[in-house]
Coordinates of C-alpha atoms in Angstrom, one line a residue:
X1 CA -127.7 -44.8 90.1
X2 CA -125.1 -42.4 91.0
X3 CA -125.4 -40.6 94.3
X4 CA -125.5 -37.1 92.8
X5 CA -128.9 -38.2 90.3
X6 CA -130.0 -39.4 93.3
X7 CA -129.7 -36.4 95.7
X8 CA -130.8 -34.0 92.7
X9 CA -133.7 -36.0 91.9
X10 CA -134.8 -36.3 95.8
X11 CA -134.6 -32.9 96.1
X12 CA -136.7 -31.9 92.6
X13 CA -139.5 -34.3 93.8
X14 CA -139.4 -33.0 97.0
X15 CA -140.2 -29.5 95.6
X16 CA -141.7 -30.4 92.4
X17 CA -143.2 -33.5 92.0
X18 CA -143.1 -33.7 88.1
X19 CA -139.4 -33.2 87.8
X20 CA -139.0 -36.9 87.5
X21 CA -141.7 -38.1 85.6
X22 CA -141.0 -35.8 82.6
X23 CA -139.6 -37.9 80.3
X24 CA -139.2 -42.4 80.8
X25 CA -136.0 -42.0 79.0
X26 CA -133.9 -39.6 81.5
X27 CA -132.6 -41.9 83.6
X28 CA -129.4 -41.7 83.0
X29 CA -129.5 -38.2 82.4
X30 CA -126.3 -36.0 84.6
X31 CA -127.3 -34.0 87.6
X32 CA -125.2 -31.8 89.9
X33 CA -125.6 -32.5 93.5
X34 CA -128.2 -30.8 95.4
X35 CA -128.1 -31.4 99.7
X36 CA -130.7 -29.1 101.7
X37 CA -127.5 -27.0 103.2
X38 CA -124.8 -25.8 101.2
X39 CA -121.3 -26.6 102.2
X40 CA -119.2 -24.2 103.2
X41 CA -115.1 -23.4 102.2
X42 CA -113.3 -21.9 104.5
X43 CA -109.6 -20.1 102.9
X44 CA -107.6 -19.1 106.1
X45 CA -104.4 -17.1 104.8
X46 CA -101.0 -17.6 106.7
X47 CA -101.0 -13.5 107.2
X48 CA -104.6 -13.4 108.3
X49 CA -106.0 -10.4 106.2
X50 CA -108.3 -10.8 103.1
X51 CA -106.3 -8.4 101.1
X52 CA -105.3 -11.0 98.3
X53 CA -109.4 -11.2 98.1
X54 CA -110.3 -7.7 97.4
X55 CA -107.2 -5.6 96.7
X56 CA -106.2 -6.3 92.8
X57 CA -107.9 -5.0 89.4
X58 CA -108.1 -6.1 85.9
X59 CA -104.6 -3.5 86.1
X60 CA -103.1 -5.2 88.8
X61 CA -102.8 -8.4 86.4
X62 CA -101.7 -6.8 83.3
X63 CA -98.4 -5.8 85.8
X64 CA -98.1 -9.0 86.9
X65 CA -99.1 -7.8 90.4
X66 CA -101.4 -10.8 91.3
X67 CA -99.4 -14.1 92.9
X68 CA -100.2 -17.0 95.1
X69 CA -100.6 -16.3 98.9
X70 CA -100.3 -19.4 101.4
X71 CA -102.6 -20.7 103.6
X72 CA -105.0 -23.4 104.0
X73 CA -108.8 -24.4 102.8
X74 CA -111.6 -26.2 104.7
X75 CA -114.5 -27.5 103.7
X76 CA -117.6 -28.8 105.6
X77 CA -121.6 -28.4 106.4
X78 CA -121.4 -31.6 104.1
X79 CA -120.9 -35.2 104.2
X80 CA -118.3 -36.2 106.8
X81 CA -116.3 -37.9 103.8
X82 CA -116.2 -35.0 101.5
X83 CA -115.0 -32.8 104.8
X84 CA -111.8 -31.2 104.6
X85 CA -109.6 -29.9 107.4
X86 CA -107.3 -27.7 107.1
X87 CA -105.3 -28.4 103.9
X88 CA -102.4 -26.7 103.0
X89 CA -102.7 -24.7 99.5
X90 CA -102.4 -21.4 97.7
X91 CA -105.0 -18.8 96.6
X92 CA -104.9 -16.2 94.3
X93 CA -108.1 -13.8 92.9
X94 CA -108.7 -14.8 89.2
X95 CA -110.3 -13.8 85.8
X96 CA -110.0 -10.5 83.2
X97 CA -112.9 -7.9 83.6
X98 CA -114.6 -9.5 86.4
X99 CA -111.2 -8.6 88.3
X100 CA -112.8 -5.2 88.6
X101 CA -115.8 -6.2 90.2
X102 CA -116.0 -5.8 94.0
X103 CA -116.7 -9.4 94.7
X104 CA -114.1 -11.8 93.0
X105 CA -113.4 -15.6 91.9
X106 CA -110.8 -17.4 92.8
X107 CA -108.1 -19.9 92.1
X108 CA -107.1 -22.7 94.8
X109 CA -104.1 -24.6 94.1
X110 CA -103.6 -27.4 96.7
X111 CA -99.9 -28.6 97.9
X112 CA -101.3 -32.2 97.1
X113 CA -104.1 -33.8 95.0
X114 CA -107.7 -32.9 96.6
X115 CA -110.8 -34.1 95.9
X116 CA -113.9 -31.6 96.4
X117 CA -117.1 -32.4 98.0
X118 CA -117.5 -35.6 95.5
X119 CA -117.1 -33.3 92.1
X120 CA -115.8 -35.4 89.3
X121 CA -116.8 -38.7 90.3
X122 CA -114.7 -37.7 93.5
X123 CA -111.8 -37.4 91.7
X124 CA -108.7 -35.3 93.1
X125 CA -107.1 -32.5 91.7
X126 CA -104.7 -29.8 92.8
X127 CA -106.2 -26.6 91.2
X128 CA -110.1 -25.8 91.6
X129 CA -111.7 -22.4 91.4
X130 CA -114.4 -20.3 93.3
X131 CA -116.8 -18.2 90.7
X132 CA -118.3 -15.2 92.1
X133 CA -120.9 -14.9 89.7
X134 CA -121.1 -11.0 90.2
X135 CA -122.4 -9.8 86.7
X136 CA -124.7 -12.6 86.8
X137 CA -127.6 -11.5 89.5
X138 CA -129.2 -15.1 88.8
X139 CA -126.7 -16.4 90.2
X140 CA -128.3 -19.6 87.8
X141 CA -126.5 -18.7 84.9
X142 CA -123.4 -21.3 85.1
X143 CA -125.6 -23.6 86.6
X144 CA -128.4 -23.8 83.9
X145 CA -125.4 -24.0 81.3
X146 CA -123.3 -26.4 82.8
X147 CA -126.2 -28.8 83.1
X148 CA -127.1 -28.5 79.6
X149 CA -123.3 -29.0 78.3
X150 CA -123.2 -32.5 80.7
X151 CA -126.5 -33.6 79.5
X152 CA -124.9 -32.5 75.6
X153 CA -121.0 -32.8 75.7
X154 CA -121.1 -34.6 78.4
X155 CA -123.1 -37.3 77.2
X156 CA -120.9 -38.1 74.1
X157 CA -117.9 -38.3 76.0
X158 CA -116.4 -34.8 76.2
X159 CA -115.3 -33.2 79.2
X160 CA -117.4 -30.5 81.0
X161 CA -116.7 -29.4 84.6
X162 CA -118.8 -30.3 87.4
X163 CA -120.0 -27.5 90.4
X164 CA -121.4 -27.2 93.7
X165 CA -122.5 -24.7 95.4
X166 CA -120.7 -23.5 98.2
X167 CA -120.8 -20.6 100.9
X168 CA -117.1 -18.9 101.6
X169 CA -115.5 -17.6 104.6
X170 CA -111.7 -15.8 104.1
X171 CA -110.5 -15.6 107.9
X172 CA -113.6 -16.2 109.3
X173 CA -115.3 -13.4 107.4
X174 CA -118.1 -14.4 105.7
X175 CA -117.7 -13.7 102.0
X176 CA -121.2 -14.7 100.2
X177 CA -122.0 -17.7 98.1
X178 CA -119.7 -18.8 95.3
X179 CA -119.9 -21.7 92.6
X180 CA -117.5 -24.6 92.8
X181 CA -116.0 -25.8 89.5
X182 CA -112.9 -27.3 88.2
X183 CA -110.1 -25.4 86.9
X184 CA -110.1 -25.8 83.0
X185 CA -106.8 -28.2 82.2
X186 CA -105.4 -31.4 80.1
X187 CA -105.7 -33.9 83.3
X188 CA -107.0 -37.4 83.3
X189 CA -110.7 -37.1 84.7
X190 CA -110.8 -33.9 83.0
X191 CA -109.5 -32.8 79.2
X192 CA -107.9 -36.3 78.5
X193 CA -105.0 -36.2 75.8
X194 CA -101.8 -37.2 75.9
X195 CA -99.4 -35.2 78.4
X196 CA -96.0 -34.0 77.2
X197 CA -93.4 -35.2 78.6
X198 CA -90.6 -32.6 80.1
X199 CA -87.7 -35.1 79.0
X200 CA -88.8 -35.8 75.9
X201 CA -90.6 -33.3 74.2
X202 CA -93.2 -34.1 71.0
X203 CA -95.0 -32.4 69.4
X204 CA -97.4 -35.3 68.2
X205 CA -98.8 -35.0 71.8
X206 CA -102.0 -33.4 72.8
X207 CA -102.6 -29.8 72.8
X208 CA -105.8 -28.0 74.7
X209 CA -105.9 -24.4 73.6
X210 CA -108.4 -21.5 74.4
X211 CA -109.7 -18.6 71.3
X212 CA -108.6 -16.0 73.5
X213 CA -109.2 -12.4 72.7
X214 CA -106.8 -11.7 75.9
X215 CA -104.0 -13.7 74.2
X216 CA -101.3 -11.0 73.8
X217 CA -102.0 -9.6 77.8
X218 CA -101.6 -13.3 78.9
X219 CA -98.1 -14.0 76.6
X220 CA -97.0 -11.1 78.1
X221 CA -97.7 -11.7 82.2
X222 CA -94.9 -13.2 84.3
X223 CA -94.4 -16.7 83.4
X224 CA -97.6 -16.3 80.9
X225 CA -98.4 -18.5 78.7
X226 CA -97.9 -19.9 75.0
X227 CA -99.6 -17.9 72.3
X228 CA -100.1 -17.9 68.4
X229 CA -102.2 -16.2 65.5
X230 CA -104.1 -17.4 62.7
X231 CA -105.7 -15.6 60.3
X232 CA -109.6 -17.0 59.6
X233 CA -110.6 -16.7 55.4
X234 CA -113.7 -15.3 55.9
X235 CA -114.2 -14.2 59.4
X236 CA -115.7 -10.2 59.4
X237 CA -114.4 -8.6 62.6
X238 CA -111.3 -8.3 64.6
X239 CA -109.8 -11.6 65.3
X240 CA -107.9 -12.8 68.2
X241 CA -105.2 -15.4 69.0
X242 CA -104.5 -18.6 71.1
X243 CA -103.6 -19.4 74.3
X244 CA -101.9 -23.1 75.2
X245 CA -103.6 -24.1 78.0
X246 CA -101.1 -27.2 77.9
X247 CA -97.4 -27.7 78.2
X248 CA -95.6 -26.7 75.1
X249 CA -91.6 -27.2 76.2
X250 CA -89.8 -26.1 72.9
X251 CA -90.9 -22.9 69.9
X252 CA -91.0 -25.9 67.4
X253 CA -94.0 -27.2 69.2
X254 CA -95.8 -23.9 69.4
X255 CA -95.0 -23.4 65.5
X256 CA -95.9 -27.0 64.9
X257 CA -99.0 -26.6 67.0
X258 CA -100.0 -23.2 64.8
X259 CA -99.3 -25.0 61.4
X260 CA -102.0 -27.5 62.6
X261 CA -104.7 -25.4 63.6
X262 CA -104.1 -23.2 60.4
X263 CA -104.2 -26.1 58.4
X264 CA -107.5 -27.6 59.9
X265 CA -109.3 -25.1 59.3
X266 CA -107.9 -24.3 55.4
X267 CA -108.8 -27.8 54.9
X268 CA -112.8 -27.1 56.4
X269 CA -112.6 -23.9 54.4
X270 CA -111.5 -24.8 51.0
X271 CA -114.4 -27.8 51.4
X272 CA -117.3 -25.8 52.1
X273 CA -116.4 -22.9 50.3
X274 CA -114.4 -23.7 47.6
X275 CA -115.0 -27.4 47.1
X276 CA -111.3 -28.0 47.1
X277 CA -110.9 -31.2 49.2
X278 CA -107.0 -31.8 51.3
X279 CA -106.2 -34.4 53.8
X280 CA -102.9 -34.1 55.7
X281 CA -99.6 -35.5 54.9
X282 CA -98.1 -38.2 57.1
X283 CA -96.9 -35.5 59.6
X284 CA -99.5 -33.1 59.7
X285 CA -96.9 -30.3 58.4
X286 CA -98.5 -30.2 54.7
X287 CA -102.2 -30.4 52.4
X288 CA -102.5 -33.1 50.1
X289 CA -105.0 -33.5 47.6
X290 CA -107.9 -35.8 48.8
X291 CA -110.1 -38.4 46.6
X292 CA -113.4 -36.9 48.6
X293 CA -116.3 -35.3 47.1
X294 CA -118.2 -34.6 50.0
X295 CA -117.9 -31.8 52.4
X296 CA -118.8 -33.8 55.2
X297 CA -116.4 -36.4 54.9
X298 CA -113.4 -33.7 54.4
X299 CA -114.1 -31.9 57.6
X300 CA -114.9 -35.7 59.4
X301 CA -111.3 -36.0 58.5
X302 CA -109.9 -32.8 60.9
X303 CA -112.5 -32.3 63.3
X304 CA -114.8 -34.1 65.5
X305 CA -118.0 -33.8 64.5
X306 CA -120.4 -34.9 67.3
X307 CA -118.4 -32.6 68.9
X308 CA -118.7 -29.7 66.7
X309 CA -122.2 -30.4 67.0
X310 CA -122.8 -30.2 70.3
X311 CA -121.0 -27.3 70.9
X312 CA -122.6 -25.3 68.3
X313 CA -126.5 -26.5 69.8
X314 CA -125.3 -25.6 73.4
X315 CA -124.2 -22.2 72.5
X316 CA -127.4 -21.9 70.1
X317 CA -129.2 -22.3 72.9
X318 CA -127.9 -20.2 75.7
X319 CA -126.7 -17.0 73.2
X320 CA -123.2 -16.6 74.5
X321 CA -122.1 -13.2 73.8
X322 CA -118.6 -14.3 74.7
X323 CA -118.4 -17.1 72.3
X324 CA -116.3 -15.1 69.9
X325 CA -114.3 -13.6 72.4
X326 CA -112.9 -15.9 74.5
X327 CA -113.4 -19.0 77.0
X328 CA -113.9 -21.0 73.5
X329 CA -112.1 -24.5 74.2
X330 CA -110.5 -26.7 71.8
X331 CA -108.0 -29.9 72.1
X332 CA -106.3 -32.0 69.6
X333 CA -104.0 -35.4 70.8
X334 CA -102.1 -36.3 68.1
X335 CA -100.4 -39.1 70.1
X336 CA -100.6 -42.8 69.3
X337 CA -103.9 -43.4 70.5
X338 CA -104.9 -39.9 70.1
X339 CA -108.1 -39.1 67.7
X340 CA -105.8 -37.0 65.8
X341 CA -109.1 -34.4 65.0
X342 CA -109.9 -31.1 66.8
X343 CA -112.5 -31.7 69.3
X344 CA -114.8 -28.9 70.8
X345 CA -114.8 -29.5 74.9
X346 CA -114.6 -27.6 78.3
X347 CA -117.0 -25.0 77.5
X348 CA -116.6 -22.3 80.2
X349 CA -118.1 -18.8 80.9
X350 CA -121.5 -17.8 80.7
X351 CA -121.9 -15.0 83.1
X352 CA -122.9 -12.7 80.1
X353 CA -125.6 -15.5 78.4
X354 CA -129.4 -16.1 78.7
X355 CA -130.2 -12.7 77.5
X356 CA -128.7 -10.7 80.1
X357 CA -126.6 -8.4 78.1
X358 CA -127.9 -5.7 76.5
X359 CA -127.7 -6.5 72.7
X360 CA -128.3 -9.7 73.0
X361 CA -131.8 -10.6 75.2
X362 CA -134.2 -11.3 71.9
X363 CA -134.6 -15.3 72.9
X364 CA -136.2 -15.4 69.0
X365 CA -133.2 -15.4 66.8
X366 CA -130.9 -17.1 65.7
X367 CA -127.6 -16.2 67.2
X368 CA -124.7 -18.5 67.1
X369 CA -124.7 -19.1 63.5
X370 CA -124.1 -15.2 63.3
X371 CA -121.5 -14.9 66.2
X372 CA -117.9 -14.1 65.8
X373 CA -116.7 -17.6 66.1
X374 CA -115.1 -19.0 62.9
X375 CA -115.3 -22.6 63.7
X376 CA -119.2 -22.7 64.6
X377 CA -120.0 -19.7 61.5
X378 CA -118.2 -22.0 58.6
X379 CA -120.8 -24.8 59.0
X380 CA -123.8 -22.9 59.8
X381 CA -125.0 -22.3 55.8
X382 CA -124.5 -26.3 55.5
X383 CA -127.5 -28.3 55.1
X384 CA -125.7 -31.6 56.4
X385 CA -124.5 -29.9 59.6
X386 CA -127.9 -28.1 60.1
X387 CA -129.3 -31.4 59.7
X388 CA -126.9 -32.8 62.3
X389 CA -127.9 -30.4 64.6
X390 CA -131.4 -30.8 64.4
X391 CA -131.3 -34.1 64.9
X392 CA -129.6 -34.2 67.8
X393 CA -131.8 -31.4 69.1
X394 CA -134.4 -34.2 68.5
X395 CA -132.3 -36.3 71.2
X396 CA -132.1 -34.1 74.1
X397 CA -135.4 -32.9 73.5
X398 CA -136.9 -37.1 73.7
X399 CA -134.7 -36.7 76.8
X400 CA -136.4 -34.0 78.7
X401 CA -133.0 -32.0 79.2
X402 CA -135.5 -28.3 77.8
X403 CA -137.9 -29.2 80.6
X404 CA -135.1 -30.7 83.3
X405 CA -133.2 -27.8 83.1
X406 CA -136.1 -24.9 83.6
X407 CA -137.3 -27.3 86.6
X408 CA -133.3 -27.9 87.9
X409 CA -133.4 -23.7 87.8
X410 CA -136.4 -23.7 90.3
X411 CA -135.0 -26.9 92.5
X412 CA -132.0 -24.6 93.0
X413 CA -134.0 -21.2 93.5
X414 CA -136.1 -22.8 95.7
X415 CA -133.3 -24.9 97.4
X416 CA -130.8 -22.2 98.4
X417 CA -132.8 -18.8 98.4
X418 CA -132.1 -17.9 102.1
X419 CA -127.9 -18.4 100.8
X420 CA -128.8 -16.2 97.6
X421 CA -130.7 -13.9 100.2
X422 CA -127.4 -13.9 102.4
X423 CA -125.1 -13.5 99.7
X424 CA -127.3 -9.7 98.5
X425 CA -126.7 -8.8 102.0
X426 CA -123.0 -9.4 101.6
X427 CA -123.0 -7.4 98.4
X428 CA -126.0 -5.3 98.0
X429 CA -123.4 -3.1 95.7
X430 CA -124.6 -5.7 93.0
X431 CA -128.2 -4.4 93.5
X432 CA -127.4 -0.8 93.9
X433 CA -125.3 0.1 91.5
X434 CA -126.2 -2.8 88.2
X435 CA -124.0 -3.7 85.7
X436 CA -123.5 -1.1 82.7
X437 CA -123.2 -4.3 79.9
X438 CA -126.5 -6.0 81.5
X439 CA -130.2 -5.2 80.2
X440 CA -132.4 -1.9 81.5
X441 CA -134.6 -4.9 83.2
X442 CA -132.3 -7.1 85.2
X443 CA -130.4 -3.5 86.2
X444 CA -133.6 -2.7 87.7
X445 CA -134.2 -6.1 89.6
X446 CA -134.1 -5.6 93.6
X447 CA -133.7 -9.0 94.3
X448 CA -131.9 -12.5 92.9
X449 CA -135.4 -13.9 92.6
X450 CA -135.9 -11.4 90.2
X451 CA -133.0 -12.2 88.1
X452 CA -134.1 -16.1 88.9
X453 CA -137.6 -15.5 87.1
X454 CA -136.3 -13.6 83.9
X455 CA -133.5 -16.1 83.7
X456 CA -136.8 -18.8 83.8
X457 CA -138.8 -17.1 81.7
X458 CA -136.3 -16.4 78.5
X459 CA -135.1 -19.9 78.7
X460 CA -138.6 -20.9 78.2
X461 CA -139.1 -18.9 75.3
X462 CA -135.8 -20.0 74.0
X463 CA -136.7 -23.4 73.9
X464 CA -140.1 -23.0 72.5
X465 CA -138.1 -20.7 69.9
X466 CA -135.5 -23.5 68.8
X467 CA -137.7 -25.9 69.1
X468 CA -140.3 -24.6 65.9
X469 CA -136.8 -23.7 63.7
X470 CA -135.1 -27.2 64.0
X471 CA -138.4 -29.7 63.7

């Protein structure tokens, strides 16, 4: 068994003695790792001031104000062979709106390949990133959703970032608990499709892009990145565009790239709406007619569907307010030995979820059928995909992943309170002052145990919510 099941598990008993007995068949179920002291990262900057850490806004980016500053990153209070010393890289603060909150994330990008604190099957990577969690008083938020999309996504093969907890010092100043993940990016070990290469560019290669609402600000930053529309039949609301998260080297590509995503999803919509019925030519510029009948089938043809599935039952179940607005992943490889179909992977960003903004706390409704998100609304009204859904609901539920993950938020409550406890000190701003998007009751919470039990106590209800619709 994999060291981080074991440590999770050994802690959960430890605390709560029915965490592993739940369910026979969750044995092979994914767990982060859980050790009775959290490690610690330590950033020390080659000017020795914290200025990159606290200085820049949401504004500050949109001028292309924000860049790299050298120095080096630590890591110990852990397991002498996940220790680092003293490692060379460059940090920058990260993110969009959370840019204007006091306490920031940020983005480590190591002069060589890294591994962190075992992450990723130990697996080493230059770029990693430090979430500061500040809307989120919980502070369980990511953690409770990255669980579920392991023990989902991850389960069927699609990539979803690991974590650790960590606490961070910047030039020795103590700068409160953050959560270690991976950055978001086509890499083996992580989003796996085919990489372009710079000498010989393709454009039947893999793509990973990202619904972006912030498309247009990120096309236009220094260096920013590739962009492109397309218009959703359908779709009330605004839409928004999206960003390449992967190297496009040439305009054809990008053109190529938004003739394929338009396409896709005319051929799902002409299926399920119109019962029209198009496969793609031999290659992928053009519809042709297609022998099929059956809406399933069609769409089988362009997208992923276990995927598609699994994205649409984790996002059902956590009510992600920013699934139609950005953070929504998507790849397609188009290589050789490339699946040639849009898969749904990496999902990423939930401080806003579980009911903690206002608008969006009633845990009895259905939500993500109804959110702005094209790609999960098309498929919502169709029996077969309903059907899907339940019955892979069916699955995780025979697995125990409702009940692991409500007993996972109390091993990790219970675990690291005196770091939570810490961390308030740090930033009792967060406490003070609330969050204007957030619920009147979380707003009023004095303490991160407070946020901890509501965060408890609406996943509960969640649960036992989804649980009598998809029977």
């Amino acid at each position: 068994m994999n060291r981080r099941w074991i440590s999770a598990l050994a802690a959960a008993i430890l605390l709560f003695g029915t965490f592993a007995s739940a369910s026979a068949q969750s044995d092979a179920l994914w767990y982060p790792q859980i050790t009775q002291q959290m490690p610690i990262v330590s950033i020390i900057t080659e000017n020795g001031n914290n200025h990159f850490a606290k200085a820049y806004t949401r504004e500050h980016k949109l001028q292309g104000m924000i860049d790299y500053v050298n120095g080096s990153v630590s890591v110990s209070n852990c397991e002498q062979q996940e220790a680092l010393s003293n490692e060379k890289a460059q940090v920058k603060v990260r993110g969009n709106w959370t840019l204007d909150y006091p306490k920031k994330s940020i983005r480590i990008k190591f002069d060589k390949k890294q591994s962190m604190l075992g992450m990723n099957e130990n697996q080493a990577y230059k770029s990693w990133v430090l979430l500061a969690e500040w809307k989120d008083l919980s502070m369980l938020n990511t953690p409770a959703a990255l669980f579920l999309a392991q023990n989902i996504l991850g389960r069927d093969g699609y990539y979803c970032t690991d974590y650790r907890f960590v606490q961070l010092y910047i030039n020795g100043e103590y700068w409160g608990v953050y959560l270690l993940v991976e950055q978001q990016e086509a890499n083996p070990g992580r989003v796996e499709i085919a990489r372009q290469e710079k000498d010989a560019p393709d454009r039947y290669t893999g793509y990973l892009i990202e619904y972006d609402a912030y498309f247009q600000e990120e096309a236009a930053l220094p260096g920013g990145d590739p962009v492109f529309e397309v218009y959703h039949t359908g779709l009330d609301g605004e839409q928004y565009g999206y960003t390449v998260k992967s190297d496009i080297i040439n305009s054809r590509q990008l053109s190529f790239l938004r003739t394929l995503i338009r396409l896709i999803y005319r051929t799902c919509y002409a299926a399920v709406n119109e019962n029209r019925h198009f496969s793609f030519n031999e290659k992928y510029t053009e519809l042709v007619a297609a022998e099929s009948t059956s809406v399933q089938e069609t769409v089988g043809q362009v997208i992923d569907l276990p995927s598609l599935v699994d994205t649409y039952l984790l996002n059902e179940i956590i009510c992600n307010p920013d699934l139609g607005w950005s953070s929504f992943y998507l790849s397609v490889d188009l290589s050789k030995n490339g699946s040639k179909k849009l898969t749904f992977q990496a999902p990423w960003d939930f401080d806003s979820a579980f009911g903690i903004r206002s608008g969006y706390e009633d845990s009895r409704q259905i939500y993500a059928a109804h959110a702005g998100n094209h790609w999960l609304r098309l498929f919502a009204s169709q029996p077969w995909f309903m059907e899907m859904v339940k019955e892979r609901w069916q699955e995780i539920k025979a697995q125990g992943i409702p009940e692991k993950t409500l007993a996972l938020i109390l091993t990790l409550q219970e675990t690291y309170a005196p770091c939570f406890e810490q961390n308030s000190a740090r930033w009792p701003s967060r406490i003070a002052q609330g969050n204007h998007e957030l619920i009147e009751e979380l707003n009023n919470c004095q303490s991160q145990q407070e946020a901890a039990d509501y965060l408890y106590r609406w996943l509960s209800d969640r649960f036992s919510f989804l649980d009598a619709q998809w029977q």
